[in-house]
CSV table of N, CA and C in Angstrom, one decimal:
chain,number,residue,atom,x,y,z
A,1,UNK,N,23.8,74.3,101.4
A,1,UNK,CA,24.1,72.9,101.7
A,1,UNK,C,23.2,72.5,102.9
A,2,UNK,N,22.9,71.2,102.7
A,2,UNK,CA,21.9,70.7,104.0
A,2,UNK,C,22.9,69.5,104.3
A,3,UNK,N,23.9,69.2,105.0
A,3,UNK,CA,24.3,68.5,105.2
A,3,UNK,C,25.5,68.0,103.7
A,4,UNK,N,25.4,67.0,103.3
A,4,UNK,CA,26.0,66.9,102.0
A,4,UNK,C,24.8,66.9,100.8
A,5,UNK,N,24.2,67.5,101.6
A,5,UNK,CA,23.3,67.8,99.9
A,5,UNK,C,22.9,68.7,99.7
A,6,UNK,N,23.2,69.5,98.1
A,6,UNK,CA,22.9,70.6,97.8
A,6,UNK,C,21.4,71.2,97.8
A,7,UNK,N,21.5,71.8,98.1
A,7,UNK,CA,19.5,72.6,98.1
A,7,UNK,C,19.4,73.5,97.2
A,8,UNK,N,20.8,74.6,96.4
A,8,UNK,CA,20.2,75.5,95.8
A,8,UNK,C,21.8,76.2,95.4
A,9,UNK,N,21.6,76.6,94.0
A,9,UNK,CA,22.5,77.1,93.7
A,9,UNK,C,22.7,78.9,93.1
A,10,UNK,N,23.5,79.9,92.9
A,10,UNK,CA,23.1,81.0,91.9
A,10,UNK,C,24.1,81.7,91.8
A,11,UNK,N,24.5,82.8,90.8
A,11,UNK,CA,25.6,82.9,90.2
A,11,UNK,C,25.7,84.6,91.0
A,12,UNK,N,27.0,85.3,91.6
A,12,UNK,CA,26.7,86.1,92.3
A,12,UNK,C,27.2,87.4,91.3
A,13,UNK,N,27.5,87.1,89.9
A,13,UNK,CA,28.2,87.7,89.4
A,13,UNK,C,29.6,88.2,89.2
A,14,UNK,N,29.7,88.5,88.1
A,14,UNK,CA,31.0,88.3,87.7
A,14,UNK,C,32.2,89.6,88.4
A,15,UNK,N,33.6,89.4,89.1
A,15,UNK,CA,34.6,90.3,89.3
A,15,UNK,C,36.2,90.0,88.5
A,16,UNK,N,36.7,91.1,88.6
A,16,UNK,CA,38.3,90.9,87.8
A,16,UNK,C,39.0,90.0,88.4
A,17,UNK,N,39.8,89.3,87.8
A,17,UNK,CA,41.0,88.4,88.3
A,17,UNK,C,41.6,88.5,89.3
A,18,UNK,N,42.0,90.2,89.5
A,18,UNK,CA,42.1,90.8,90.5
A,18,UNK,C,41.7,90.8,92.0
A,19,UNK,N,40.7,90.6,92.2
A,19,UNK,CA,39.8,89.8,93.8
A,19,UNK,C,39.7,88.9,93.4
A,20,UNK,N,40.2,88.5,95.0
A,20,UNK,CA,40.3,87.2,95.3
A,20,UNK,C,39.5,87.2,97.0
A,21,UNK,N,38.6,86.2,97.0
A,21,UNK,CA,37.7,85.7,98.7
A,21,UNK,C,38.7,85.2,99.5
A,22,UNK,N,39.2,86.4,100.5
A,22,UNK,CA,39.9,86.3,101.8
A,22,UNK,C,39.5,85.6,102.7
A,23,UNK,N,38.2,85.7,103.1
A,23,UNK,CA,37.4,84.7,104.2
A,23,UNK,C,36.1,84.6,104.1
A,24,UNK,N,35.7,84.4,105.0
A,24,UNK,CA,33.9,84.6,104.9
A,24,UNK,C,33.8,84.2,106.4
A,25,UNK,N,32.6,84.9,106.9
A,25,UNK,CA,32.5,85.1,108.2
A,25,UNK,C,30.9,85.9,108.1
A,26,UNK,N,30.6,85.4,109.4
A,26,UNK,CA,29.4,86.3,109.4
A,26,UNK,C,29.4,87.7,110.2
A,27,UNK,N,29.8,89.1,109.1
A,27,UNK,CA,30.3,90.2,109.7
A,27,UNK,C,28.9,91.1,110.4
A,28,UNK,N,27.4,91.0,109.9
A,28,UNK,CA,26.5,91.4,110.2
A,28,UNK,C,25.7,90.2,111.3
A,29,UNK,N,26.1,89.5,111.7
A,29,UNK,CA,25.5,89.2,113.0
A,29,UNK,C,24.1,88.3,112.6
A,30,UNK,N,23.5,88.1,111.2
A,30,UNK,CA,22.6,87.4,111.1
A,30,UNK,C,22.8,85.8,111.0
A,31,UNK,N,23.9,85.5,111.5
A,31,UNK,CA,23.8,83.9,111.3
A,31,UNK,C,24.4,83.2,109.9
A,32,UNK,N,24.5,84.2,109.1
A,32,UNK,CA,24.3,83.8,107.5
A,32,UNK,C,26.2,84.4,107.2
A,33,UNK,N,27.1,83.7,106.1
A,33,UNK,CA,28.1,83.6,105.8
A,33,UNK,C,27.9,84.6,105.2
A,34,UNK,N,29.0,85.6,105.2
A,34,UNK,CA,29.3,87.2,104.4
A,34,UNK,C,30.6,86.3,103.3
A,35,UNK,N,31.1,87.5,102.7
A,35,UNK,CA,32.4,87.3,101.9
A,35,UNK,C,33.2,88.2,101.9
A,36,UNK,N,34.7,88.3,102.2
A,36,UNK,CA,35.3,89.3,102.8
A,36,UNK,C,36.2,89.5,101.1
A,37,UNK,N,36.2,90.5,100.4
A,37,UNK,CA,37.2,90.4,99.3
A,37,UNK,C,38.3,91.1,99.3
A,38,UNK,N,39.0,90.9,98.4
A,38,UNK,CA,40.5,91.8,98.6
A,38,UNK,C,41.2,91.9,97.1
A,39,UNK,N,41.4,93.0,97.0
A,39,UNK,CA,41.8,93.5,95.4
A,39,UNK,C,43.2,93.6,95.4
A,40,UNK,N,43.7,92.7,95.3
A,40,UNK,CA,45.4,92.0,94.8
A,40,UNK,C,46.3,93.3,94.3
A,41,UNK,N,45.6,94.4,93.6
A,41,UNK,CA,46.5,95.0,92.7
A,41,UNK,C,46.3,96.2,93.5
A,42,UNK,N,45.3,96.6,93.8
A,42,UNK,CA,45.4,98.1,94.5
A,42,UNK,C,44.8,98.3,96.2
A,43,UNK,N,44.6,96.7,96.8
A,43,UNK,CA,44.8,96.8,98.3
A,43,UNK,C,43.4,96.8,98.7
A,44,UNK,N,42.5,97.0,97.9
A,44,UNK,CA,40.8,98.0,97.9
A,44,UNK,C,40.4,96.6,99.0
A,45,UNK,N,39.4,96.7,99.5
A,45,UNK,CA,38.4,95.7,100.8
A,45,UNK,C,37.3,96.1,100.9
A,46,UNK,N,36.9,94.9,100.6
A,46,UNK,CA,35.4,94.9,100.0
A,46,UNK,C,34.3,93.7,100.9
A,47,UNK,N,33.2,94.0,101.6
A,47,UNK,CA,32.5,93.0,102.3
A,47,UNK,C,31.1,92.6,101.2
A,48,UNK,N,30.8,91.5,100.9
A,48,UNK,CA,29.7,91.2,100.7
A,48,UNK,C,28.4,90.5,101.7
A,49,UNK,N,27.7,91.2,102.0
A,49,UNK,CA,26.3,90.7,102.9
A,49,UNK,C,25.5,90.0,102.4
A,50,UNK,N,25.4,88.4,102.9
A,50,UNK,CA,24.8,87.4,102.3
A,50,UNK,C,23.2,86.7,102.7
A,51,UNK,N,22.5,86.5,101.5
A,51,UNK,CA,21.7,85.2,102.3
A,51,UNK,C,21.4,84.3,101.7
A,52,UNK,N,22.1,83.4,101.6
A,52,UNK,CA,22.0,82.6,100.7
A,52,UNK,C,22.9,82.5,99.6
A,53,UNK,N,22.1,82.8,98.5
A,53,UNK,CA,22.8,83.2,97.2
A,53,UNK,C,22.5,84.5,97.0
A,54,UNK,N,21.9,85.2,97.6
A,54,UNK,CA,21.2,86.8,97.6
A,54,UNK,C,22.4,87.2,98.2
A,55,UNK,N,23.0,88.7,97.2
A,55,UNK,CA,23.9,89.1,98.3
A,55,UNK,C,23.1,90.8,98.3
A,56,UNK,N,22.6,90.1,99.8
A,56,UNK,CA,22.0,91.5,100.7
A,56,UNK,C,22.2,93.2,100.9
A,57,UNK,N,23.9,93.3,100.5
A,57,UNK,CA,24.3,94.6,101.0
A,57,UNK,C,25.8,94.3,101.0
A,58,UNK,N,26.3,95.2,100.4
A,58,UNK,CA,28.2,95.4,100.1
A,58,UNK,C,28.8,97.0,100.6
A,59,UNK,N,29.6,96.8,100.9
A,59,UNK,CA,30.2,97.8,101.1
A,59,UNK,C,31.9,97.9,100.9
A,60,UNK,N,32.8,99.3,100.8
A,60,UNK,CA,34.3,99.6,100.7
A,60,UNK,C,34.1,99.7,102.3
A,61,UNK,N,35.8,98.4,102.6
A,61,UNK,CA,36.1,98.9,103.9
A,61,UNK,C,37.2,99.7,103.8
A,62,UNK,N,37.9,100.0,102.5
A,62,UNK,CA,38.4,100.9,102.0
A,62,UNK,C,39.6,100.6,101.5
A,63,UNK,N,41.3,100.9,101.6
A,63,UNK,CA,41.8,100.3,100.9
A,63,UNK,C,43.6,100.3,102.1
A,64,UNK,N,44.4,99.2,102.3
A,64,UNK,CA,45.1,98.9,102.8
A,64,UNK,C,46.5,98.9,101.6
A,65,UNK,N,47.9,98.8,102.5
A,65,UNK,CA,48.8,98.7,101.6
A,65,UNK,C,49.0,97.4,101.0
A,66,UNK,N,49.2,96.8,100.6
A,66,UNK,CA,49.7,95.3,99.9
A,66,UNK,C,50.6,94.4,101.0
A,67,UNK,N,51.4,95.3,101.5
A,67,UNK,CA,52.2,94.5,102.6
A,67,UNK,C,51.0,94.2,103.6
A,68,UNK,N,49.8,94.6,103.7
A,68,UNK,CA,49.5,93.8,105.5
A,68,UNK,C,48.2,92.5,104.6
A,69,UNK,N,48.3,91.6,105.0
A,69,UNK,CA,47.3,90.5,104.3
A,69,UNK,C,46.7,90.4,105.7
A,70,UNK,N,45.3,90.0,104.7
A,70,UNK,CA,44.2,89.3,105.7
A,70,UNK,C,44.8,87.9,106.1
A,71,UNK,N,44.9,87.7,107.5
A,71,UNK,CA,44.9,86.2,108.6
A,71,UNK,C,43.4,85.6,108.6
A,72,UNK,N,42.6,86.5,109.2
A,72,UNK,CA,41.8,85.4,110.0
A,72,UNK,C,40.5,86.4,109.9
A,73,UNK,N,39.5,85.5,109.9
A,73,UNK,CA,38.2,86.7,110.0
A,73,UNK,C,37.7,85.8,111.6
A,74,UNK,N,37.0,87.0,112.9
A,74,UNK,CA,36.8,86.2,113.9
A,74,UNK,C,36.5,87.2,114.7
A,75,UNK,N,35.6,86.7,116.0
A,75,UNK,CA,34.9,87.5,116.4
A,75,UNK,C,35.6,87.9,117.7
A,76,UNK,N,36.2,89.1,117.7
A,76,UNK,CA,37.4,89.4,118.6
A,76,UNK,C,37.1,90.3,120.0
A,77,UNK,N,35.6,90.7,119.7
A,77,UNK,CA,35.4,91.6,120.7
A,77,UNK,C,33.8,91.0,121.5
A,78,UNK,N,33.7,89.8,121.1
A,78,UNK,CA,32.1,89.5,121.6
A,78,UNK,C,31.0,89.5,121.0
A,79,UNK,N,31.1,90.1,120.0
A,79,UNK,CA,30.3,90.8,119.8
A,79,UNK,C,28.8,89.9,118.5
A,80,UNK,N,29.4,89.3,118.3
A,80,UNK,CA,28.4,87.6,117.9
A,80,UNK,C,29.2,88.0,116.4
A,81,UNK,N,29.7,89.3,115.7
A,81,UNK,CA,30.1,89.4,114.2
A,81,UNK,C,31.1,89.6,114.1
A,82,UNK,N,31.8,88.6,113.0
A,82,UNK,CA,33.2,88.7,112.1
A,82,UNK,C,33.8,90.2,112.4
A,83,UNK,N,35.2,89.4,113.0
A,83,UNK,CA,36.0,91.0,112.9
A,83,UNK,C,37.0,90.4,111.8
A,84,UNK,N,38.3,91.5,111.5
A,84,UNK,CA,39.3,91.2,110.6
A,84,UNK,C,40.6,91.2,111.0
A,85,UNK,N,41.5,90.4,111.1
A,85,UNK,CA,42.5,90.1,111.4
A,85,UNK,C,43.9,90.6,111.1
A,86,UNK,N,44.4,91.1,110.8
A,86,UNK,CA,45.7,91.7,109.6
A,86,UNK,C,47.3,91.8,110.3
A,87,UNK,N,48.0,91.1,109.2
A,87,UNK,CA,49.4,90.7,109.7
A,87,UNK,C,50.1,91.9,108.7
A,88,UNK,N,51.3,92.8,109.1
A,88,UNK,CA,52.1,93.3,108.2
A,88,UNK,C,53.0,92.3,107.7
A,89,UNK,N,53.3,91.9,106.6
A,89,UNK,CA,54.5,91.0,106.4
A,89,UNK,C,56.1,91.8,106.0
A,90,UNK,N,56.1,92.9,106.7
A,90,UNK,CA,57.2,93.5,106.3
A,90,UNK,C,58.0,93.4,107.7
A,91,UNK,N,56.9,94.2,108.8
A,91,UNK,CA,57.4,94.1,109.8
A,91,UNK,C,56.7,93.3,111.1
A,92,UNK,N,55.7,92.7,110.8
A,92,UNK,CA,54.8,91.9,111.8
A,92,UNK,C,54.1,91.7,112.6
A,93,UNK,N,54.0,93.0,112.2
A,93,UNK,CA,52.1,94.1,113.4
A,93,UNK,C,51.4,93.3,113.1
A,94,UNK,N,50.2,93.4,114.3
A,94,UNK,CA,48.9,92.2,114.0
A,94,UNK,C,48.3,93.5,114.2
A,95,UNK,N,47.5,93.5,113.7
A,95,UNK,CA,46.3,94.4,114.3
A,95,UNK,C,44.6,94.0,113.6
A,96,UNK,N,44.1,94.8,114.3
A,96,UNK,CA,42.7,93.7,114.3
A,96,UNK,C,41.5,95.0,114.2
A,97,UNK,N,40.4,94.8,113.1
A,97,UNK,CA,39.7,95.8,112.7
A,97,UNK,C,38.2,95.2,113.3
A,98,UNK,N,37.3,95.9,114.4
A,98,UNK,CA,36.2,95.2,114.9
A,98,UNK,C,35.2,96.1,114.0
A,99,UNK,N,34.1,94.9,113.3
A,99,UNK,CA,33.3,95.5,112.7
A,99,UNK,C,31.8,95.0,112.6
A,100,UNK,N,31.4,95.8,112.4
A,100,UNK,CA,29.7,95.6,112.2
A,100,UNK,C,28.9,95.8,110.9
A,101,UNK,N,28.9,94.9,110.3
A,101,UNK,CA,28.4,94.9,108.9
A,101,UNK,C,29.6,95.4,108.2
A,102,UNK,N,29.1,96.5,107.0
A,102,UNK,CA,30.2,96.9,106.1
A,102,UNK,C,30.7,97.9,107.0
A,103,UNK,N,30.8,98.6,108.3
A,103,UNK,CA,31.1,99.6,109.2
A,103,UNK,C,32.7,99.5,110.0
A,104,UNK,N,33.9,99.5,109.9
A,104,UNK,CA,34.8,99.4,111.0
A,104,UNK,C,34.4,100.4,112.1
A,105,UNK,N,34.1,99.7,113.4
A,105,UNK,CA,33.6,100.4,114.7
A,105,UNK,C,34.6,100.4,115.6
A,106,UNK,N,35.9,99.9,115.1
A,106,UNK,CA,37.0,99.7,116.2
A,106,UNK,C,38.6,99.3,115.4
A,107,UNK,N,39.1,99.9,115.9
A,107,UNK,CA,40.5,98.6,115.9
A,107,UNK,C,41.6,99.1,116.5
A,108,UNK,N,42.7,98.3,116.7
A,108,UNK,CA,43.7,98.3,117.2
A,108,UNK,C,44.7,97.8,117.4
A,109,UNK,N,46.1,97.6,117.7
A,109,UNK,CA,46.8,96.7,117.4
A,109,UNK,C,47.4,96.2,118.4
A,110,UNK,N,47.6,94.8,118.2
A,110,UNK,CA,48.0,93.9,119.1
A,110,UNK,C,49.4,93.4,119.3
A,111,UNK,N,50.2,94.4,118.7
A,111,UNK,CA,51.7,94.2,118.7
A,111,UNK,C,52.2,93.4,117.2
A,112,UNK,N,53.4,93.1,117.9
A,112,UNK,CA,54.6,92.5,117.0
A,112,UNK,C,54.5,91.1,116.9
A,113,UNK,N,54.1,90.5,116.0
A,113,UNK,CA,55.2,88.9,116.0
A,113,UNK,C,56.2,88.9,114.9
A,114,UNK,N,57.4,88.0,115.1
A,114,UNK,CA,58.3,87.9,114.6
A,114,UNK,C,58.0,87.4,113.2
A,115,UNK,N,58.5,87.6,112.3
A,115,UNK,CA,58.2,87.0,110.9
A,115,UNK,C,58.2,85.5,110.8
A,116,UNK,N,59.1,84.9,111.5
A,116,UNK,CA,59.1,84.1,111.7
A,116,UNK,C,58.4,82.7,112.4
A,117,UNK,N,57.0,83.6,112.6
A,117,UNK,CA,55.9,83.1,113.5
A,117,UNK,C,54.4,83.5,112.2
A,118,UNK,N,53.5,82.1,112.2
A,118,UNK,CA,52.8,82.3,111.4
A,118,UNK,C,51.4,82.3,111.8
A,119,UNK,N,50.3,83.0,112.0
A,119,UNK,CA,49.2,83.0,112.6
A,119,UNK,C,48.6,81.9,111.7
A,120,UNK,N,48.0,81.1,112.8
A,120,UNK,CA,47.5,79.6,112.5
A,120,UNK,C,46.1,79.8,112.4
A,121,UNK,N,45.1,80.0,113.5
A,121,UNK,CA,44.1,80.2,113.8
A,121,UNK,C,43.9,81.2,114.8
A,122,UNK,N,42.7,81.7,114.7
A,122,UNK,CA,41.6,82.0,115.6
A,122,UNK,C,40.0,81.5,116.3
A,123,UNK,N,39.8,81.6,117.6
A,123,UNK,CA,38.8,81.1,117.8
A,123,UNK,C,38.6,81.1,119.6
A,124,UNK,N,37.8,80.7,119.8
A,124,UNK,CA,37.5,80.6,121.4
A,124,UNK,C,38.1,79.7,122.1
A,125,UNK,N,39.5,79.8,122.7
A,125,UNK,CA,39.5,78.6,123.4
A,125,UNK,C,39.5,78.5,125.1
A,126,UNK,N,39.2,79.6,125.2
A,126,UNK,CA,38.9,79.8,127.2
A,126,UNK,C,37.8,80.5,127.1
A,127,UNK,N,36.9,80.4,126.5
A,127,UNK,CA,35.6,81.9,126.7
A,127,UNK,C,36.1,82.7,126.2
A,128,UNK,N,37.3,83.4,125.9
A,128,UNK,CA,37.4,84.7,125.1
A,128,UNK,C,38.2,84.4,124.2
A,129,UNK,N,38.2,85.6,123.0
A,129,UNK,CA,38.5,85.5,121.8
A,129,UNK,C,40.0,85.0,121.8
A,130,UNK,N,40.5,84.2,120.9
A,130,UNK,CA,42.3,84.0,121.1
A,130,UNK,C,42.8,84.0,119.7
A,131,UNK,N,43.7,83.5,119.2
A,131,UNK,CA,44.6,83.4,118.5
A,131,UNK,C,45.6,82.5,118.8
A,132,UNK,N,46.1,81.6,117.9
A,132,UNK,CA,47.1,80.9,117.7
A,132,UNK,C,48.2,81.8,116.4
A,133,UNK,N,49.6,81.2,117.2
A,133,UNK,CA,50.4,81.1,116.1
A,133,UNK,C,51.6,80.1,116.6
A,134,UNK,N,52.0,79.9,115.5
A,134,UNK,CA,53.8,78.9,115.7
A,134,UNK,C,54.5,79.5,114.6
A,135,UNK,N,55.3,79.3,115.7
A,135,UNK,CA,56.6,79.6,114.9
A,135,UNK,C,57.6,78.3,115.5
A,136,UNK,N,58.2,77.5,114.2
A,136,UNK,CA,59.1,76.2,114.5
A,136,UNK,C,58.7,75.5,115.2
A,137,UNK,N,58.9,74.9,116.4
A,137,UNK,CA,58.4,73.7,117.2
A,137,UNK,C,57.3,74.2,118.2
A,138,UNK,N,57.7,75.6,118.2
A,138,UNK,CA,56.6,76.4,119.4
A,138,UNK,C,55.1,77.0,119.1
A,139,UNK,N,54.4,76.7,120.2
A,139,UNK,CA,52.6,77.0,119.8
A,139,UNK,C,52.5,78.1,120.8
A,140,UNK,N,52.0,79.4,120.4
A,140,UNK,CA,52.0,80.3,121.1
A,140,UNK,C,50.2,80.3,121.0
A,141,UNK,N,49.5,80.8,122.5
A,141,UNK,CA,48.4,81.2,122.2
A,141,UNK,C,48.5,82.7,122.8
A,142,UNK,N,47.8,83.6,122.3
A,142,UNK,CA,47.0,85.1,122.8
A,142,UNK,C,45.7,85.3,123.1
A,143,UNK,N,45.5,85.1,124.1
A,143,UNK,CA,43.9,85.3,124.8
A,143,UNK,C,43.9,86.8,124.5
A,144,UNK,N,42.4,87.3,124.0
A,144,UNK,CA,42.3,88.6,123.6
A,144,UNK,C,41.4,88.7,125.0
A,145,UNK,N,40.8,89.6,125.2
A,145,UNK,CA,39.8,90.9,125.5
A,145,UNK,C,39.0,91.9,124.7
A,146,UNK,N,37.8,91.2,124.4
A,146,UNK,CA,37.1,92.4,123.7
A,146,UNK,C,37.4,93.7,124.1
């Protein structure tokens, strides 16, 4: 897209019913939107490296339980590339995978939220990385630290 006009189209090929596009983010640091996927039936995590309509380089980030879903794709440590976000929905661990291309080079977990609290966004809102969530009338933010 150039604004609202299209420039160029192309088909990236065909996957199962089964993946579904969690986010998109730029996880290789080239400026250019990636595609983060996620295999519904058996957990599998999958990155696609984009340019364009060219997809550059994929990789397995390997495979998670069903209970923790992708939140937020976001750049959590500084580092100019998409990291991954992940909520348990059983018991409500956040924890957060910092990565470089198709590579996890980090992660760790950021604790508990209540189930009852729903992660809203991510993004910069004091110079370093944060997070939102609410739960009911309340706006919680977490300033991270790379």
């Amino acid at each position: 897209m150039n604004g609202t006009a299209k420039i160029g189209s192309g088909s990236l090929g065909t996957l199962g019913l089964e993946w579904t596009i969690e986010e998109s983010g730029d996880f290789n640091g080239d400026t250019k939107s990636d595609i983060l996927w996620r295999n519904q039936t058996t957990g599998q995590v999958y990155v696609w490296l984009m340019n364009g309509t060219a997809k550059i380089g994929s990789g397995s980030l390997g495979t998670l339980g069903l209970e923790w879903t992708i939140e937020e794709s976001g750049d959590f440590n500084g580092d100019t590339k998409s990291d991954i976000l992940w909520r348990n929905q059983t018991t409500g661990q956040v924890y957060v995978w910092l990565m470089n291309g198709t590579t996890k080079i980090g992660s760790g977990s950021l604790g508990t939220l209540g189930l009852e609290w729903t992660i809203e966004e991510s993004g910069d809102f004091n110079g370093t990385p944060s997070l939102t969530s609410c739960g009911g009338t309340r706006l919680r933010v977490r300033y991270m630290c790379g």
